[in-house]
CSV table of C-alpha atoms in Angstrom, one decimal:
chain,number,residue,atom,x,y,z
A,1276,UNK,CA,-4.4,17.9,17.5
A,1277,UNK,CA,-3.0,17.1,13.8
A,1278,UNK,CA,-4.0,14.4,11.6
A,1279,UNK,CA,-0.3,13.3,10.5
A,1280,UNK,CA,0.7,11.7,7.5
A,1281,UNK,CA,4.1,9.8,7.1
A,1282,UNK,CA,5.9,9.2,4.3
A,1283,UNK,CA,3.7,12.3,2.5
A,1284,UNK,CA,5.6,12.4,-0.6
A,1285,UNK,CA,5.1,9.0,-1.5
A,1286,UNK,CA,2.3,7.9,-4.1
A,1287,UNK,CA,-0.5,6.6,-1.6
A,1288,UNK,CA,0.5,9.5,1.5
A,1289,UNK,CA,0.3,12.4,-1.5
A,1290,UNK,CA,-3.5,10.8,-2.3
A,1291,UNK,CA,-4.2,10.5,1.1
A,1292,UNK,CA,-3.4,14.0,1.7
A,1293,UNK,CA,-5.6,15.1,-1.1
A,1294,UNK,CA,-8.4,13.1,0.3
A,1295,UNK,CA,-8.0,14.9,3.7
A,1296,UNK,CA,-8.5,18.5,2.4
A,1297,UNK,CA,-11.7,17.2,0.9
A,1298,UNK,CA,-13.1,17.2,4.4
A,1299,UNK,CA,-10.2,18.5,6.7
A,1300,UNK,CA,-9.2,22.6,7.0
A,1301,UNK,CA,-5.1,21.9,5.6
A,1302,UNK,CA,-4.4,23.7,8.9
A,1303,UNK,CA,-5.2,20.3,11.1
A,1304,UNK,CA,-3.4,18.6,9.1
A,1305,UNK,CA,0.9,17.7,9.1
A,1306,UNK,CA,3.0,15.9,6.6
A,1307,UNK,CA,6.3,14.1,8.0
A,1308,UNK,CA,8.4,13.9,5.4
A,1309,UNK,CA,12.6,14.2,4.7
A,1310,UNK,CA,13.0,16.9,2.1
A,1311,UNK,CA,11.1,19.8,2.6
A,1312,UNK,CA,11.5,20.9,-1.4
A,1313,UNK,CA,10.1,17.8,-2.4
A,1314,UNK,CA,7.3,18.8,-0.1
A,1315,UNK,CA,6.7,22.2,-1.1
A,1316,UNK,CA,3.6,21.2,-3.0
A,1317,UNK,CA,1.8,20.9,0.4
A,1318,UNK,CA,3.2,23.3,2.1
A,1319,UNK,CA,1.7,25.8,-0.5
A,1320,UNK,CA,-1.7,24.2,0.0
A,1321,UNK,CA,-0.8,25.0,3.5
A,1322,UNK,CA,-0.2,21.6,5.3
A,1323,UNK,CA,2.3,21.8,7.8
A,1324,UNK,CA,5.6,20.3,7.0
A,1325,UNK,CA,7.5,18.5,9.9
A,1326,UNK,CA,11.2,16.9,8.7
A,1327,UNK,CA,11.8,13.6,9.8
A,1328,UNK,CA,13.5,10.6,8.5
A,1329,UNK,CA,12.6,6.9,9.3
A,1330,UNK,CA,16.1,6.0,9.4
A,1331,UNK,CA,17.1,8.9,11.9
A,1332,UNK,CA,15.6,8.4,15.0
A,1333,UNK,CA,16.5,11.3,16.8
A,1334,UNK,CA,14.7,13.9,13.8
A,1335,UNK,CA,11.3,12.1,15.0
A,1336,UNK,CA,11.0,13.2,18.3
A,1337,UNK,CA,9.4,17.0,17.0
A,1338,UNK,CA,7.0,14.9,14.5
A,1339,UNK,CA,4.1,14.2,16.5
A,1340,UNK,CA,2.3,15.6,19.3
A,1341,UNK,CA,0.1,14.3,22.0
A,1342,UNK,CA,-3.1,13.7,20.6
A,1343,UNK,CA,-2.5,13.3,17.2
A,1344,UNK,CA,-4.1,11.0,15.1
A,1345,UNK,CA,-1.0,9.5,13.0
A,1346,UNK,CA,-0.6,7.1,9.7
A,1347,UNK,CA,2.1,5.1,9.4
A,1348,UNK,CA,2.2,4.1,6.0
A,1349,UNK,CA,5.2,1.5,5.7
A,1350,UNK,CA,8.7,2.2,4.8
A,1351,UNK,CA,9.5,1.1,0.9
A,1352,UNK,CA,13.1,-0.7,1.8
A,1353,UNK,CA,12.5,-4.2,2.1
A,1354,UNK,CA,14.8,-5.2,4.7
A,1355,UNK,CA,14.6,-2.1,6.7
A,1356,UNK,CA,11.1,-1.4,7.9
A,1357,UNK,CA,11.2,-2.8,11.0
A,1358,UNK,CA,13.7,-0.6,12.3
A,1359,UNK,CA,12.4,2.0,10.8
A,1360,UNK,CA,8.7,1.5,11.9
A,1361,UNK,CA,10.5,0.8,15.6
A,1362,UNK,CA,11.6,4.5,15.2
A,1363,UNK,CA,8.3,5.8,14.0
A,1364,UNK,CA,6.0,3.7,16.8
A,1365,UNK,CA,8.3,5.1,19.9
A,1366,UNK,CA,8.5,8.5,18.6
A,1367,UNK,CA,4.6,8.4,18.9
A,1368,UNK,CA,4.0,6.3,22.2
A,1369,UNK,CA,6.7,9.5,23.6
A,1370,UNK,CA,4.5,12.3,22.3
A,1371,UNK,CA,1.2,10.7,23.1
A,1372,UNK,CA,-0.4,10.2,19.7
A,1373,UNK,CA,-4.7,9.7,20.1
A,1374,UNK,CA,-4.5,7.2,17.1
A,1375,UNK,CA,-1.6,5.3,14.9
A,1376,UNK,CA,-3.1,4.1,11.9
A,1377,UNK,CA,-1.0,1.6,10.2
A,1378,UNK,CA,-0.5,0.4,6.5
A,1379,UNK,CA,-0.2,-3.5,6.6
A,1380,UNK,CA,-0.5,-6.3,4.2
A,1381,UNK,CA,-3.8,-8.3,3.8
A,1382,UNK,CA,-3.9,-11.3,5.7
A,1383,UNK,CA,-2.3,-9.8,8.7
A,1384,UNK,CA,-0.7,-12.2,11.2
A,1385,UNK,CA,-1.8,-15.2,8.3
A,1386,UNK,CA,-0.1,-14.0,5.8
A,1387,UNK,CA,2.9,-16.7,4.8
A,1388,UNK,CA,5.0,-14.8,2.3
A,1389,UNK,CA,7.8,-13.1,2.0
A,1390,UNK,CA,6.9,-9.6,2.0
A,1391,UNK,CA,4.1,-10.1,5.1
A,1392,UNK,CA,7.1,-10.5,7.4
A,1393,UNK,CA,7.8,-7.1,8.0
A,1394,UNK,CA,4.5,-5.8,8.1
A,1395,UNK,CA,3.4,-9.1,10.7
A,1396,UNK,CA,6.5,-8.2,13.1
A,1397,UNK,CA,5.1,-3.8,12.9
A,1398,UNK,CA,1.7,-4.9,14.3
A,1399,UNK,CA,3.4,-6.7,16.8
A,1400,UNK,CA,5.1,-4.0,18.2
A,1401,UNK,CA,2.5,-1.7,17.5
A,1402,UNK,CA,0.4,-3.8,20.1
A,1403,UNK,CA,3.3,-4.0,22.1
A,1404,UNK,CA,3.3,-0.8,22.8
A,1405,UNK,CA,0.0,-0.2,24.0
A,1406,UNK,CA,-0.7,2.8,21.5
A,1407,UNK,CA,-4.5,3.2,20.6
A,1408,UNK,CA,-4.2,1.8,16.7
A,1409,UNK,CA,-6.0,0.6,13.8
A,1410,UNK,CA,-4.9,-1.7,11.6
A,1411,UNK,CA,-5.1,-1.3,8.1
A,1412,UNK,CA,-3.7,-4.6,6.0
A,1413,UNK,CA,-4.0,-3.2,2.1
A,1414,UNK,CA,-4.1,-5.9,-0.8
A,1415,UNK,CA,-2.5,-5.4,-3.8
A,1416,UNK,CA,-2.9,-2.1,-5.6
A,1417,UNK,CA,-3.7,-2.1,-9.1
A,1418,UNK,CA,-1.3,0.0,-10.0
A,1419,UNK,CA,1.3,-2.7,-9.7
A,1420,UNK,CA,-0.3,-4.4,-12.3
A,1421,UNK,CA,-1.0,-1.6,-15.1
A,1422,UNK,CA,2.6,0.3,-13.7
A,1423,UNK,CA,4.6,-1.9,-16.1
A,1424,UNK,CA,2.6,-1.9,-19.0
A,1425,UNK,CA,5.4,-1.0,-21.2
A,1426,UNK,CA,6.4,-4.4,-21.6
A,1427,UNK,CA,3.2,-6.4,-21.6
A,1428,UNK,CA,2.2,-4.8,-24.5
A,1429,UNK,CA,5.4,-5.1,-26.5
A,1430,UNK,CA,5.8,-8.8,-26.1
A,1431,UNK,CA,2.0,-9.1,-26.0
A,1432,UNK,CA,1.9,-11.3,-22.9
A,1433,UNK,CA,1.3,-11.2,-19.2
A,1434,UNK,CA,4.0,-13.5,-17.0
A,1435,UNK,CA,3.0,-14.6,-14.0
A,1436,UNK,CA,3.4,-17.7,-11.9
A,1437,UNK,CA,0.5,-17.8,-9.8
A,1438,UNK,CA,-1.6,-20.3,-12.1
A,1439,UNK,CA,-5.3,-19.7,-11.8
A,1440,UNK,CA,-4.9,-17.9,-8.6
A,1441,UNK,CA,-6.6,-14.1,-8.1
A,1442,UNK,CA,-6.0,-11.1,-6.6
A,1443,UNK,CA,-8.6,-8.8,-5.3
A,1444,UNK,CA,-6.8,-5.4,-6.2
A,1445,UNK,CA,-8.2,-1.9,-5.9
A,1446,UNK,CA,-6.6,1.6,-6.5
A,1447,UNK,CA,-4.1,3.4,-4.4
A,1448,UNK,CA,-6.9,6.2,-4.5
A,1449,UNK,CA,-9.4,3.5,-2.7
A,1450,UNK,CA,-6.8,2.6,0.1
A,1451,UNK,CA,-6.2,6.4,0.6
A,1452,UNK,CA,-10.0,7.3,0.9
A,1453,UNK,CA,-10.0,4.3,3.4
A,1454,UNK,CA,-7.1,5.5,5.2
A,1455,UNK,CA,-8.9,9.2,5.7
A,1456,UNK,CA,-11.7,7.7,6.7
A,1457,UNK,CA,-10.5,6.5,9.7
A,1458,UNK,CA,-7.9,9.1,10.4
A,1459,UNK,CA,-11.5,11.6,10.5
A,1460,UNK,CA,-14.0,8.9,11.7
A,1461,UNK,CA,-14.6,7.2,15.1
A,1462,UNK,CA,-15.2,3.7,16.1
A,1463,UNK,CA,-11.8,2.9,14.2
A,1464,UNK,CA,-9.5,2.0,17.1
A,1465,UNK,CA,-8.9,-1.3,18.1
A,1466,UNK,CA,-9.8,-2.6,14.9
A,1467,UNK,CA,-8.3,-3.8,11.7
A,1468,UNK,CA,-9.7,-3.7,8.4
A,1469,UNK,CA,-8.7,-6.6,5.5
A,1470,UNK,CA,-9.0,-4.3,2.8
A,1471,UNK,CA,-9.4,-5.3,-1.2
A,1472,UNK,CA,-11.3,-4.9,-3.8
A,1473,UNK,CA,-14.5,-6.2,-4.7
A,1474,UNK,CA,-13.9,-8.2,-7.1
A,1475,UNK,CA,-10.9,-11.0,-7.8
A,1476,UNK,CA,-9.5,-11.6,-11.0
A,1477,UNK,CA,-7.4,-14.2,-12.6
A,1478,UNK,CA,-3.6,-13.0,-14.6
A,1479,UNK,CA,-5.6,-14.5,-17.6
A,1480,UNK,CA,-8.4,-12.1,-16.9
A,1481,UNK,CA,-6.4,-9.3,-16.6
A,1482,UNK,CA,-4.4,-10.4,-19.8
A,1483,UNK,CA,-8.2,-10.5,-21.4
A,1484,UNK,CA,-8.9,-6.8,-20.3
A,1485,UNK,CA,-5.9,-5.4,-21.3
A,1486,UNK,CA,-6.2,-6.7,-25.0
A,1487,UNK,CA,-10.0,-4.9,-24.6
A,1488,UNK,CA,-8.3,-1.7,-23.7
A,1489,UNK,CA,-5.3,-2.2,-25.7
A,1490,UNK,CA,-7.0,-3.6,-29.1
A,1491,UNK,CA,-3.7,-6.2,-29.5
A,1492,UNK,CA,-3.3,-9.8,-28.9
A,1493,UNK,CA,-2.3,-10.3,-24.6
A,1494,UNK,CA,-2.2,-13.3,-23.5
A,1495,UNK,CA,-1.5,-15.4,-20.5
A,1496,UNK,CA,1.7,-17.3,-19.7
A,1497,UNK,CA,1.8,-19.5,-17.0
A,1498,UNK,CA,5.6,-20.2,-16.2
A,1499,UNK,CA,7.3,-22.4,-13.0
A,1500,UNK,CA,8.7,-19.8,-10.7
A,1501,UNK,CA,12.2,-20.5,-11.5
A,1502,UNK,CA,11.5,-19.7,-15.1
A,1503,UNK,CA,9.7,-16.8,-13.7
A,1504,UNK,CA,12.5,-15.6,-11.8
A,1505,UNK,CA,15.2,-16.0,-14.2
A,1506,UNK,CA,12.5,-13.6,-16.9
A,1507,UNK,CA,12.6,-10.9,-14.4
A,1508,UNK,CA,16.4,-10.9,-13.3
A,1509,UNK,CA,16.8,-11.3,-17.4
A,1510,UNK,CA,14.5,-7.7,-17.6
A,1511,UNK,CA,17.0,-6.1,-15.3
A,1512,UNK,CA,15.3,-7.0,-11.6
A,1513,UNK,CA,17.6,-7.6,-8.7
A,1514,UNK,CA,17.5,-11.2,-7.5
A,1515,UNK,CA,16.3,-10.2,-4.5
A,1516,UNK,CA,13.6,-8.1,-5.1
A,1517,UNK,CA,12.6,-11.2,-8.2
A,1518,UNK,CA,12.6,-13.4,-5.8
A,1519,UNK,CA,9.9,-11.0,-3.7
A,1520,UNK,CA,7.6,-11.1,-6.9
A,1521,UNK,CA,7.9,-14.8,-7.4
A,1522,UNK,CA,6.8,-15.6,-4.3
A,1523,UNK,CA,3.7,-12.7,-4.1
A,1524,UNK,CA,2.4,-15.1,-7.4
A,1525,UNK,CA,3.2,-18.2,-5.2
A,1526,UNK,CA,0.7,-16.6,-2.6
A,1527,UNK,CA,-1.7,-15.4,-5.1
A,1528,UNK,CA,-1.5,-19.2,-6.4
A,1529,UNK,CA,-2.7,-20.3,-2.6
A,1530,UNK,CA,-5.5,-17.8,-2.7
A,1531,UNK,CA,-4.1,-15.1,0.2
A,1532,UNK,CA,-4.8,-12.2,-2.0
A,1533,UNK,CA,-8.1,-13.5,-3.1
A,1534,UNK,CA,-10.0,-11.8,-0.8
A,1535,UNK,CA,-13.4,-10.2,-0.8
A,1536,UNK,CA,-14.4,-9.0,2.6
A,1537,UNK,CA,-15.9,-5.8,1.9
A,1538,UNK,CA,-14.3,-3.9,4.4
A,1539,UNK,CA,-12.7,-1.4,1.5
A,1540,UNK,CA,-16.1,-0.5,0.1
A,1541,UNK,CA,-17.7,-0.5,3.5
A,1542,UNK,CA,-14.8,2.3,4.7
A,1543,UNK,CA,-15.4,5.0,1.5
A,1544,UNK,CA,-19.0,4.5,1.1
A,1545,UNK,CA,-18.5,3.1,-2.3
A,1546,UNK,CA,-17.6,0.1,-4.8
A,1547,UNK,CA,-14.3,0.0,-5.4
A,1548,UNK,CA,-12.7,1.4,-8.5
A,1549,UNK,CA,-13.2,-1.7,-11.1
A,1550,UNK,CA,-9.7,-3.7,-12.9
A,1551,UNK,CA,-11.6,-2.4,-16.5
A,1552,UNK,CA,-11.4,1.0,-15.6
A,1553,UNK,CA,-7.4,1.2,-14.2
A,1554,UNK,CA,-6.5,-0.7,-17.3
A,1555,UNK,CA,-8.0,1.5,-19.6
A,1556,UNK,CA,-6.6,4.6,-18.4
A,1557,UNK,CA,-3.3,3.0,-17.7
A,1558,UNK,CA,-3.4,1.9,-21.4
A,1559,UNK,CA,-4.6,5.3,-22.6
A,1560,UNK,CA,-1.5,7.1,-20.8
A,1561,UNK,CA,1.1,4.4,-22.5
């Protein structure tokens, strides 16, 4: 039996990875991932590599074995996750797998927006197929916040569209330490964990900490979400993929991604990494 990670050389499966050896001998654990140079970083820490593509079914078939204990962590092509997840869950219900963790979107089956659709028609089929699972339905990461930086502090103003709404982020380093914790634990199948951060803060509060961190002027624009749109197809953003971001602020404006459960800090034993401290380093790095 492996724990397996999918999707290993992406930015939460390469943390989730890390958390693993903290408590896992590299040996029991696998890495499913498409180019085996990209993954040679874990290899050389001794995780096994097994090559697979989402969008190949056929390569899956060697990637897990019965009794396993496997995390899915969603595909990053709008549009083509639910084929690909299709691929990934029957692969696993063939070989056996003890446990397929998956990585959702907060809300679950109640989330309205655009980008829940995907992730809402996966835990379907997940149940569907009578796998032993747990759900794990992330809120936003931080990081998608202090990522784009750059231009926040050249034109010395956060753009959003989502009014007073908030969003009760945490780090991709707090959804990885949740996602090895049940991977390792017991008591996790079955279940699915809302997961967020602790607190929920407002664009105009996160425009506040980043002229703390920054020392300049931020400050919060509130735009209609067609003005919104057409700023971010203006900054080079596909329609499409705009269109996506306009309407995670609309949801945000509702309050879906306000969330403060707990279940995040109950899962790695800890608060959750604080907005103040992800800006400052983001803004320390820029």
């Amino acid at each position: 039996m492996s724990i397996v990670v999918t999707g290993a050389t992406g930015e939460l499966g390469r943390l989730v990875i890390d958390r693993l050896l903290t408590t896992t001998p590299a040996d029991g654990i696998a890495a499913v991932v498409r180019d085996r140079e990209k993954a040679a970083g874990l290899a050389a820490r001794g995780v096994e590599l097994r090559i697979a593509d989402y969008d190949r079914p056929e390569t899956l078939a060697g990637a897990f074995r019965a009794g396993d204990r496997v995390l899915l962590i969603s595909g990053s092509e709008v549009g083509s996750r639910v084929a690909q997840h299709t691929a990934v869950i029957d692969a696993a219900k063939a070989a056996g797998v003890a446990q397929l963790a998956y990585t959702g979107i907060l809300g679950g089956p109640d989330a309205d927006f655009l980008l829940a659709a995907e992730h809402k028609v996966t835990e379907q089929l997940i149940l569907d197929s009578g796998l032993p699972y747990t759900f794990l339905r992330n809120g936003w990461y931080t990081e998608n916040y202090t990522a784009n930086l750059a231009p926040v502090l050249a034109h010395g103003a956060v753009v959003a569209n989502a009014g007073d709404g908030r969003v009760a982020s945490a780090t991709r380093a707090d959804y990885a330490a949740a996602a090895a914790a049940v991977l390792t634990g017991e008591g996790h199948l079955g279940r699915a964990y809302e997961l967020s951060g602790d607190v929920a803060w407002s664009f105009a509060e996160y425009a506040a900490e980043v002229a703390r961190a920054s020392g300049k002027e931020i400050v919060h624009k509130d735009v209609p979400a067609a003005v919104h749109q057409e700023i971010l197809v203006g900054a080079g953003l596909p329609a499409g993929f705009a269109a996506i971001l306009v309407d995670v602020d609309e949801a945000v404006r509702r309050g879906l991604l306000a969330g403060t459960g707990g279940d995040l800090a109950r899962l790695i034993g800890r608060p959750t990494t604080p907005l103040a401290e992800t800006v400052a380093a983001a803004v320390a790095a820029s």
